[in-house]
């Protein structure tokens, strides 16, 4: 009812593909802990990496609402696979917001078609939530820059061909930040070991080292010193995508749980006859619905270029990820011992849910952002 005919069509294709082609491998993807290339090929063949990217840059040319709808469907069966969609969106966003025509043609086209993966390197050992304290430096030397630094927790590092790095071009905290494109294979760009993670184990996370990496001036996205502003706008666009991922994980867990409590009998009754179980199901359904609506509202605001989207993007990410953690935990509870073992997908979903409260800005940081905007608005 809320969605246009085109979005409903994209959603139904994504749902079918998720169920038939992604879900069967989800357990194996988690166990292997490697990039699920076969799944990513399916996503690419169906245009899922570029749903909201204009057609002239290899995308489908639809909108953010369709994009978050696809991410929810994929995440509902395999969160690891959905991380490639959200990370690709994170890498594409700075190009669309501030890239030159040449950069968009050269890089966005191969990212949006899913020909190659992209990574976005912000976090450093000493700079997580406090992004403006990054130390990776980019020093201009004539027609090129030299980049030196160390990034941590970079999704798809080593697997991606295209990297966007957040660097420091002057001492000014926020006005001294600039973004650069670095291609895999550039001398001085190397990768650390794969992190062993609690969840989203089929999404590879590595450290990145930049040692005297030389990139031409044309590889800078936006003007020197504009990087922080671009980055904040990127997050406005990508936080609802993480919200959609969280909504998908929660929905996947809820649907398994619902089937289980209808089948499973204790005290000579199916579990769903017990009022305490019913209340848990009702809370799950209600909160998942609320998550989806917050995600859709933020996506709609982005499609309408609404400048007030900042708080809404953070609300979508923060609420949906808190719900994902709560719903997956309660779904494990309702499966009892079976929820805790790997024969059922619930323990995986609970592990996968946790990261959505941490990356793309922790939920404490989202609350800081929401409070800042509502207080500013109240003072106007
Ligand atoms: C699996 C995974 C994938 C990731 N992918 C990427 C990626 O692709 N690219 C990238 O750049 N980064 C990535 N990250 C990094 C991620 O974004 C950071 O871990 C996250 O932003 C938090 O930073 P931190 O880990 O340094 O924690 P800190 O910033 O050290 O925070 C520690 C704790 O303190 C709290 N805290 C900090 N400041 C405040 C404050 N002002 N008020 C209240 N509480 C506060 C935090 O909420 C948190 O609970 C990834 C991380 C993981 C685990």
CSV table of C-alpha atoms and ligand atoms in Angstrom, one decimal:
chain,number,residue,atom,x,y,z
A,1,UNK,CA,0.0,0.0,0.0
A,2,UNK,CA,2.9,2.4,0.9
A,3,UNK,CA,5.0,1.3,-2.0
A,4,UNK,CA,4.7,2.2,-5.7
A,5,UNK,CA,4.0,-0.5,-8.3
A,6,UNK,CA,7.6,-0.4,-9.4
A,7,UNK,CA,8.9,-0.9,-5.9
A,8,UNK,CA,6.5,-3.7,-5.2
A,9,UNK,CA,7.7,-5.4,-8.4
A,10,UNK,CA,11.3,-5.0,-7.3
A,11,UNK,CA,10.5,-6.3,-3.9
A,12,UNK,CA,8.7,-9.4,-5.1
A,13,UNK,CA,11.7,-10.3,-7.4
A,14,UNK,CA,14.1,-9.7,-4.4
A,15,UNK,CA,11.9,-11.9,-2.2
A,16,UNK,CA,11.9,-14.8,-4.7
A,17,UNK,CA,15.6,-14.6,-5.3
A,18,UNK,CA,16.3,-14.4,-1.5
A,19,UNK,CA,14.2,-17.4,-0.8
A,20,UNK,CA,15.3,-19.6,-3.7
A,21,UNK,CA,18.9,-18.6,-4.4
A,22,UNK,CA,20.4,-17.0,-1.3
A,23,UNK,CA,18.7,-18.7,1.7
A,24,UNK,CA,19.8,-22.3,0.9
A,25,UNK,CA,23.5,-21.3,1.3
A,26,UNK,CA,23.1,-19.0,4.4
A,27,UNK,CA,24.3,-21.6,6.9
A,28,UNK,CA,27.3,-22.5,4.8
A,29,UNK,CA,28.2,-18.9,4.2
A,30,UNK,CA,28.3,-18.3,8.0
A,31,UNK,CA,30.4,-21.5,8.6
A,32,UNK,CA,32.9,-20.8,5.8
A,33,UNK,CA,33.6,-17.2,6.8
A,34,UNK,CA,34.5,-16.3,3.2
A,35,UNK,CA,33.0,-13.8,0.7
A,36,UNK,CA,30.0,-15.6,-0.9
A,37,UNK,CA,31.0,-14.8,-4.5
A,38,UNK,CA,28.2,-17.0,-6.0
A,39,UNK,CA,25.6,-15.0,-4.0
A,40,UNK,CA,27.1,-11.7,-5.1
A,41,UNK,CA,26.9,-12.9,-8.7
A,42,UNK,CA,23.2,-13.4,-8.2
A,43,UNK,CA,22.8,-9.9,-6.7
A,44,UNK,CA,24.7,-8.4,-9.6
A,45,UNK,CA,22.8,-10.3,-12.3
A,46,UNK,CA,19.6,-8.8,-10.9
A,47,UNK,CA,20.9,-5.2,-10.6
A,48,UNK,CA,20.7,-5.2,-6.8
A,49,UNK,CA,24.0,-3.3,-6.4
A,50,UNK,CA,22.6,-0.3,-8.2
A,51,UNK,CA,18.9,-0.1,-7.5
A,52,UNK,CA,18.9,3.6,-6.8
A,53,UNK,CA,21.9,4.5,-9.0
A,54,UNK,CA,21.0,6.4,-12.2
A,55,UNK,CA,21.0,4.3,-15.4
A,56,UNK,CA,23.7,6.3,-17.0
A,57,UNK,CA,26.1,5.0,-14.3
A,58,UNK,CA,25.0,1.4,-14.7
A,59,UNK,CA,22.2,1.4,-12.2
A,60,UNK,CA,18.5,0.5,-12.3
A,61,UNK,CA,17.5,4.1,-11.9
A,62,UNK,CA,14.9,3.5,-9.2
A,63,UNK,CA,14.9,5.2,-5.8
A,64,UNK,CA,16.1,4.8,-2.2
A,65,UNK,CA,12.7,3.2,-1.1
A,66,UNK,CA,13.2,0.4,-3.6
A,67,UNK,CA,16.9,0.0,-2.5
A,68,UNK,CA,16.0,-0.4,1.2
A,69,UNK,CA,13.2,-2.8,0.3
A,70,UNK,CA,15.7,-5.1,-1.6
A,71,UNK,CA,18.2,-4.9,1.3
A,72,UNK,CA,15.5,-6.0,3.8
A,73,UNK,CA,14.6,-9.1,1.6
A,74,UNK,CA,18.2,-10.2,1.3
A,75,UNK,CA,19.0,-9.6,5.0
A,76,UNK,CA,16.0,-11.6,6.0
A,77,UNK,CA,17.7,-14.8,4.8
A,78,UNK,CA,21.4,-14.0,4.8
A,79,UNK,CA,22.8,-10.9,6.7
A,80,UNK,CA,26.3,-11.6,5.4
A,81,UNK,CA,25.3,-11.3,1.8
A,82,UNK,CA,23.3,-8.2,2.5
A,83,UNK,CA,26.4,-6.5,3.9
A,84,UNK,CA,27.9,-6.4,0.4
A,85,UNK,CA,24.8,-4.4,-0.7
A,86,UNK,CA,25.2,-1.9,2.2
A,87,UNK,CA,28.9,-1.6,1.7
A,88,UNK,CA,28.6,-1.1,-2.0
A,89,UNK,CA,26.0,1.7,-1.3
A,90,UNK,CA,28.4,3.2,1.2
A,91,UNK,CA,31.2,3.3,-1.4
A,92,UNK,CA,28.9,4.6,-4.2
A,93,UNK,CA,27.4,7.4,-2.2
A,94,UNK,CA,30.4,9.8,-2.1
A,95,UNK,CA,30.7,9.5,-5.9
A,96,UNK,CA,27.1,10.4,-6.4
A,97,UNK,CA,27.2,13.2,-3.9
A,98,UNK,CA,30.4,14.9,-4.9
A,99,UNK,CA,32.2,13.0,-7.6
A,100,UNK,CA,33.1,14.4,-11.0
A,101,UNK,CA,31.4,13.1,-14.2
A,102,UNK,CA,34.6,11.2,-15.0
A,103,UNK,CA,34.8,9.6,-11.6
A,104,UNK,CA,31.2,8.5,-11.8
A,105,UNK,CA,31.6,7.0,-15.3
A,106,UNK,CA,34.8,5.2,-14.4
A,107,UNK,CA,34.0,3.9,-10.9
A,108,UNK,CA,30.2,4.0,-10.2
A,109,UNK,CA,29.4,2.0,-13.3
A,110,UNK,CA,31.5,-1.0,-12.3
A,111,UNK,CA,30.2,-0.8,-8.7
A,112,UNK,CA,26.5,-0.4,-9.5
A,113,UNK,CA,26.6,-3.3,-12.0
A,114,UNK,CA,28.4,-5.4,-9.3
A,115,UNK,CA,31.3,-6.1,-11.7
A,116,UNK,CA,33.6,-5.3,-8.7
A,117,UNK,CA,33.3,-4.6,-5.0
A,118,UNK,CA,34.1,-1.3,-3.3
A,119,UNK,CA,35.2,-0.5,0.3
A,120,UNK,CA,35.0,2.7,2.3
A,121,UNK,CA,37.9,3.2,4.8
A,122,UNK,CA,37.1,5.6,7.6
A,123,UNK,CA,37.9,3.9,10.9
A,124,UNK,CA,41.4,3.9,12.4
A,125,UNK,CA,42.9,2.4,15.5
A,126,UNK,CA,42.5,5.7,17.4
A,127,UNK,CA,39.4,7.1,15.5
A,128,UNK,CA,36.1,5.2,15.6
A,129,UNK,CA,33.1,7.2,16.8
A,130,UNK,CA,35.3,10.4,16.7
A,131,UNK,CA,35.8,10.3,12.9
A,132,UNK,CA,37.3,13.9,12.9
A,133,UNK,CA,40.3,12.6,14.8
A,134,UNK,CA,41.6,10.4,11.9
A,135,UNK,CA,45.4,10.6,11.3
A,136,UNK,CA,45.8,9.0,7.8
A,137,UNK,CA,47.5,11.8,5.9
A,138,UNK,CA,47.3,12.9,2.3
A,139,UNK,CA,50.0,15.3,1.3
A,140,UNK,CA,49.9,17.1,-2.0
A,141,UNK,CA,53.1,16.9,-4.2
A,142,UNK,CA,52.3,18.7,-7.5
A,143,UNK,CA,49.8,16.7,-9.5
A,144,UNK,CA,49.5,13.9,-7.0
A,145,UNK,CA,49.0,13.1,-3.3
A,146,UNK,CA,51.0,10.8,-1.0
A,147,UNK,CA,48.8,8.9,1.4
A,148,UNK,CA,50.1,7.3,4.6
A,149,UNK,CA,48.0,5.7,7.3
A,150,UNK,CA,46.3,2.7,8.9
A,151,UNK,CA,42.6,1.8,8.7
A,152,UNK,CA,40.9,-0.9,10.7
A,153,UNK,CA,37.6,-3.0,10.4
A,154,UNK,CA,37.3,-2.3,6.7
A,155,UNK,CA,34.5,-4.4,5.1
A,156,UNK,CA,35.5,-6.2,2.0
A,157,UNK,CA,39.1,-5.0,2.2
A,158,UNK,CA,41.3,-7.2,0.1
A,159,UNK,CA,38.2,-8.4,-1.8
A,160,UNK,CA,37.4,-5.0,-3.3
A,161,UNK,CA,38.9,-3.4,-6.4
A,162,UNK,CA,37.9,0.2,-5.5
A,163,UNK,CA,38.6,2.0,-2.2
A,164,UNK,CA,37.5,5.4,-0.9
A,165,UNK,CA,39.7,6.5,2.0
A,166,UNK,CA,39.0,9.3,4.5
A,167,UNK,CA,42.2,11.2,5.0
A,168,UNK,CA,43.6,14.4,6.6
A,169,UNK,CA,44.9,17.1,4.3
A,170,UNK,CA,45.3,19.8,7.1
A,171,UNK,CA,45.3,20.1,10.9
A,172,UNK,CA,41.8,21.5,11.1
A,173,UNK,CA,39.6,18.8,12.7
A,174,UNK,CA,36.6,18.8,10.3
A,175,UNK,CA,37.8,21.2,7.6
A,176,UNK,CA,41.0,19.2,7.1
A,177,UNK,CA,39.4,16.0,5.9
A,178,UNK,CA,39.5,14.9,2.3
A,179,UNK,CA,38.4,11.8,0.4
A,180,UNK,CA,40.5,9.8,-2.1
A,181,UNK,CA,39.9,6.9,-4.5
A,182,UNK,CA,42.6,4.2,-4.4
A,183,UNK,CA,42.5,1.2,-6.7
A,184,UNK,CA,43.6,-2.2,-5.6
A,185,UNK,CA,47.1,-2.9,-6.9
A,186,UNK,CA,48.3,0.6,-6.2
A,187,UNK,CA,51.9,0.3,-4.8
A,188,UNK,CA,51.8,0.8,-1.0
A,189,UNK,CA,48.2,-0.4,-0.4
A,190,UNK,CA,48.3,-3.7,1.6
A,191,UNK,CA,45.8,-5.6,3.7
A,192,UNK,CA,46.0,-7.3,7.1
A,193,UNK,CA,44.6,-10.6,8.3
A,194,UNK,CA,40.9,-11.4,8.1
A,195,UNK,CA,39.1,-10.6,11.4
A,196,UNK,CA,37.4,-13.5,13.2
A,197,UNK,CA,34.0,-12.1,14.0
A,198,UNK,CA,30.9,-13.0,16.1
A,199,UNK,CA,28.5,-12.5,13.2
A,200,UNK,CA,28.2,-11.5,9.6
A,201,UNK,CA,31.0,-14.1,9.2
A,202,UNK,CA,30.5,-14.3,5.4
A,203,UNK,CA,31.5,-10.6,5.1
A,204,UNK,CA,35.2,-10.2,5.2
A,205,UNK,CA,36.7,-7.5,7.4
A,206,UNK,CA,40.4,-6.5,7.3
A,207,UNK,CA,42.9,-3.9,8.3
A,208,UNK,CA,44.4,-1.7,5.6
A,209,UNK,CA,47.8,-0.2,5.4
A,210,UNK,CA,48.7,2.8,3.2
A,211,UNK,CA,52.4,3.4,2.8
A,212,UNK,CA,53.4,6.2,0.5
A,213,UNK,CA,50.4,5.5,-1.7
A,214,UNK,CA,50.6,7.8,-4.7
A,215,UNK,CA,47.3,8.9,-6.3
A,216,UNK,CA,46.7,11.6,-8.9
A,217,UNK,CA,44.8,14.8,-7.9
A,218,UNK,CA,41.9,13.5,-10.1
A,219,UNK,CA,41.3,10.8,-7.5
A,220,UNK,CA,40.2,13.3,-4.9
A,221,UNK,CA,36.4,13.3,-4.4
A,222,UNK,CA,35.2,16.8,-3.8
A,223,UNK,CA,37.4,19.7,-2.9
A,224,UNK,CA,40.3,19.5,-0.4
A,225,UNK,CA,38.8,19.9,3.1
A,226,UNK,CA,35.2,19.0,2.0
A,227,UNK,CA,35.6,15.3,3.1
A,228,UNK,CA,33.9,15.6,6.5
A,229,UNK,CA,30.8,17.3,5.1
A,230,UNK,CA,30.5,14.7,2.3
A,231,UNK,CA,31.0,11.9,4.8
A,232,UNK,CA,28.1,13.2,7.0
A,233,UNK,CA,25.9,13.3,3.9
A,234,UNK,CA,27.0,9.8,3.0
A,235,UNK,CA,25.9,8.6,6.4
A,236,UNK,CA,22.5,10.2,6.0
A,237,UNK,CA,22.0,8.0,2.9
A,238,UNK,CA,23.5,4.8,4.3
A,239,UNK,CA,22.1,4.6,7.8
A,240,UNK,CA,18.5,3.8,6.6
A,241,UNK,CA,20.2,1.0,4.5
A,242,UNK,CA,21.6,-0.5,7.7
A,243,UNK,CA,18.1,0.0,9.3
A,244,UNK,CA,16.7,-2.1,6.4
A,245,UNK,CA,19.3,-4.7,7.0
A,246,UNK,CA,18.4,-4.8,10.7
A,247,UNK,CA,14.7,-5.0,9.8
A,248,UNK,CA,15.4,-7.9,7.5
A,249,UNK,CA,17.4,-9.8,10.2
A,250,UNK,CA,14.6,-9.3,12.7
A,251,UNK,CA,11.9,-10.4,10.2
A,252,UNK,CA,13.9,-13.6,9.3
A,253,UNK,CA,14.1,-14.5,13.0
A,254,UNK,CA,10.5,-13.7,13.7
A,255,UNK,CA,9.2,-15.7,10.7
A,256,UNK,CA,11.1,-18.8,11.8
A,257,UNK,CA,10.0,-18.4,15.4
A,258,UNK,CA,6.3,-17.9,14.4
A,259,UNK,CA,6.3,-21.2,12.4
A,260,UNK,CA,8.1,-23.0,15.3
A,261,UNK,CA,5.6,-21.9,18.1
A,262,UNK,CA,2.7,-23.0,15.9
A,263,UNK,CA,4.2,-26.5,15.5
A,264,UNK,CA,5.9,-27.1,18.8
A,265,UNK,CA,3.8,-28.7,21.6
A,266,UNK,CA,4.4,-28.6,25.3
A,267,UNK,CA,1.8,-29.3,28.1
A,268,UNK,CA,-0.3,-30.9,25.3
A,269,UNK,CA,-0.8,-27.6,23.5
A,270,UNK,CA,1.1,-25.8,20.7
A,271,UNK,CA,3.3,-23.0,22.2
A,272,UNK,CA,1.3,-20.3,20.6
A,273,UNK,CA,-1.6,-21.0,22.9
A,274,UNK,CA,0.3,-19.6,25.8
A,275,UNK,CA,-0.4,-15.9,26.4
A,276,UNK,CA,3.1,-15.1,27.4
A,277,UNK,CA,4.3,-16.4,24.0
A,278,UNK,CA,1.6,-14.5,22.3
A,279,UNK,CA,2.7,-11.3,23.9
A,280,UNK,CA,6.3,-11.9,22.8
A,281,UNK,CA,5.1,-12.5,19.2
A,282,UNK,CA,2.9,-9.4,19.2
A,283,UNK,CA,5.9,-7.3,20.4
A,284,UNK,CA,8.1,-8.7,17.7
A,285,UNK,CA,5.5,-8.1,14.9
A,286,UNK,CA,4.8,-4.5,16.2
A,287,UNK,CA,8.4,-3.5,16.5
A,288,UNK,CA,9.4,-4.9,13.1
A,289,UNK,CA,6.6,-3.0,11.5
A,290,UNK,CA,7.7,0.2,13.3
A,291,UNK,CA,11.3,-0.4,12.1
A,292,UNK,CA,10.2,-0.8,8.5
A,293,UNK,CA,8.1,2.4,8.6
A,294,UNK,CA,11.0,4.4,10.1
A,295,UNK,CA,13.3,3.1,7.4
A,296,UNK,CA,10.8,3.8,4.6
A,297,UNK,CA,10.2,7.3,5.9
A,298,UNK,CA,13.9,8.1,5.9
A,299,UNK,CA,14.2,6.6,2.4
A,300,UNK,CA,11.3,8.7,1.2
A,301,UNK,CA,12.9,11.9,2.7
A,302,UNK,CA,16.1,11.1,0.9
A,303,UNK,CA,14.2,10.6,-2.4
A,304,UNK,CA,12.6,14.0,-1.8
A,305,UNK,CA,16.0,15.6,-0.8
A,306,UNK,CA,14.5,16.7,2.5
A,307,UNK,CA,17.3,18.5,4.6
A,308,UNK,CA,15.7,17.3,7.9
A,309,UNK,CA,16.6,13.7,7.1
A,310,UNK,CA,19.6,13.6,9.4
A,311,UNK,CA,17.6,12.7,12.6
A,312,UNK,CA,15.3,10.4,10.6
A,313,UNK,CA,18.2,8.4,9.1
A,314,UNK,CA,19.7,8.0,12.6
A,315,UNK,CA,16.3,7.0,14.1
A,316,UNK,CA,15.8,4.4,11.4
A,317,UNK,CA,19.3,2.9,11.9
A,318,UNK,CA,19.2,3.1,15.7
A,319,UNK,CA,15.6,1.8,16.3
A,320,UNK,CA,15.7,-1.0,13.7
A,321,UNK,CA,19.0,-2.3,15.0
A,322,UNK,CA,17.9,-2.2,18.7
A,323,UNK,CA,14.8,-4.1,17.5
A,324,UNK,CA,16.9,-6.6,15.6
A,325,UNK,CA,18.9,-7.4,18.7
A,326,UNK,CA,15.7,-7.7,20.8
A,327,UNK,CA,13.7,-9.7,18.3
A,328,UNK,CA,16.5,-12.2,17.5
A,329,UNK,CA,17.2,-12.7,21.3
A,330,UNK,CA,13.6,-13.4,22.0
A,331,UNK,CA,13.3,-15.6,19.0
A,332,UNK,CA,16.1,-17.7,20.3
A,333,UNK,CA,14.3,-17.8,23.7
A,334,UNK,CA,11.1,-19.1,22.1
A,335,UNK,CA,12.9,-21.9,20.4
A,336,UNK,CA,14.3,-22.9,23.8
A,337,UNK,CA,17.4,-25.2,23.5
A,338,UNK,CA,16.8,-25.5,19.7
A,339,UNK,CA,17.4,-21.7,19.4
A,340,UNK,CA,20.8,-22.1,20.9
A,341,UNK,CA,22.2,-24.8,18.5
A,342,UNK,CA,23.4,-24.4,15.0
A,343,UNK,CA,20.9,-26.8,13.4
A,344,UNK,CA,18.5,-23.8,13.5
A,345,UNK,CA,19.3,-20.4,12.0
A,346,UNK,CA,18.2,-18.4,15.1
A,347,UNK,CA,21.6,-18.3,16.9
A,348,UNK,CA,23.2,-17.1,13.6
A,349,UNK,CA,20.6,-14.3,13.2
A,350,UNK,CA,21.2,-13.2,16.8
A,351,UNK,CA,25.0,-13.0,16.2
A,352,UNK,CA,24.4,-11.2,12.9
A,353,UNK,CA,22.0,-8.6,14.5
A,354,UNK,CA,24.6,-7.3,16.9
A,355,UNK,CA,26.8,-5.5,14.3
A,356,UNK,CA,23.9,-3.4,13.2
A,357,UNK,CA,24.0,-1.6,16.6
A,358,UNK,CA,27.7,-0.9,16.1
A,359,UNK,CA,28.7,0.0,12.6
A,360,UNK,CA,27.8,3.1,10.5
A,361,UNK,CA,28.0,4.9,13.8
A,362,UNK,CA,27.2,3.2,17.1
A,363,UNK,CA,23.7,3.6,18.5
A,364,UNK,CA,25.0,5.9,21.2
A,365,UNK,CA,26.3,8.1,18.5
A,366,UNK,CA,22.9,7.9,16.7
A,367,UNK,CA,21.2,9.1,19.9
A,368,UNK,CA,23.7,12.0,20.1
A,369,UNK,CA,22.8,13.0,16.5
A,370,UNK,CA,19.0,12.7,17.0
A,371,UNK,CA,19.2,14.8,20.2
A,372,UNK,CA,21.3,17.5,18.5
A,373,UNK,CA,18.8,17.9,15.7
A,374,UNK,CA,15.7,17.9,17.9
A,375,UNK,CA,17.2,20.4,20.3
A,376,UNK,CA,18.3,22.7,17.4
A,377,UNK,CA,14.8,22.5,15.8
A,378,UNK,CA,13.2,23.3,19.2
A,379,UNK,CA,15.4,26.4,19.6
A,380,UNK,CA,14.5,27.8,16.1
B,1,LIG,C1,32.2,-6.0,11.2
B,1,LIG,C2,32.6,-4.6,11.1
B,1,LIG,C3,32.6,-3.9,9.9
B,1,LIG,C4,33.0,-2.6,9.8
B,1,LIG,N1,33.1,-2.0,8.5
B,1,LIG,C5,33.7,-0.8,8.4
B,1,LIG,C6,33.9,-0.2,7.1
B,1,LIG,O1,33.7,-0.8,6.1
B,1,LIG,N2,34.5,1.0,7.1
B,1,LIG,C7,34.9,1.7,8.2
B,1,LIG,O2,35.5,2.8,8.1
B,1,LIG,N3,34.6,1.2,9.5
B,1,LIG,C8,34.0,0.0,9.6
B,1,LIG,N4,33.8,-0.5,10.8
B,1,LIG,C9,34.1,0.2,12.0
B,1,LIG,C10,32.9,0.7,12.8
B,1,LIG,O3,32.2,1.7,12.1
B,1,LIG,C11,33.4,1.2,14.2
B,1,LIG,O4,33.8,0.0,14.9
B,1,LIG,C12,32.3,2.0,14.9
B,1,LIG,O5,32.1,3.2,14.3
B,1,LIG,C13,32.7,2.3,16.4
B,1,LIG,O6,34.0,2.7,16.5
B,1,LIG,P1,35.0,2.0,17.5
B,1,LIG,O7,35.0,0.5,17.3
B,1,LIG,O8,36.4,2.6,17.4
B,1,LIG,O9,34.4,2.2,19.0
B,1,LIG,P2,34.6,3.6,19.9
B,1,LIG,O10,34.4,4.8,19.1
B,1,LIG,O11,35.9,3.4,20.6
B,1,LIG,O12,33.4,3.4,20.9
B,1,LIG,C14,33.5,2.5,22.0
B,1,LIG,C15,32.2,2.7,22.8
B,1,LIG,O13,32.1,4.0,23.3
B,1,LIG,C16,30.9,4.6,22.9
B,1,LIG,N5,31.1,6.0,22.6
B,1,LIG,C17,32.1,6.6,21.9
B,1,LIG,N6,31.9,8.0,21.9
B,1,LIG,C18,30.8,8.2,22.6
B,1,LIG,C19,30.0,9.4,22.9
B,1,LIG,N7,30.4,10.6,22.4
B,1,LIG,N8,28.9,9.3,23.6
B,1,LIG,C20,28.5,8.1,24.0
B,1,LIG,N9,29.1,6.9,23.8
B,1,LIG,C21,30.2,7.0,23.1
B,1,LIG,C22,30.5,3.9,21.6
B,1,LIG,O14,29.1,4.0,21.3
B,1,LIG,C23,30.9,2.5,21.9
B,1,LIG,O15,29.9,1.8,22.7
B,1,LIG,C24,33.3,-1.9,11.0
B,1,LIG,C25,33.3,-2.5,12.2
B,1,LIG,C26,33.0,-3.8,12.3
B,1,LIG,C27,33.0,-4.5,13.6
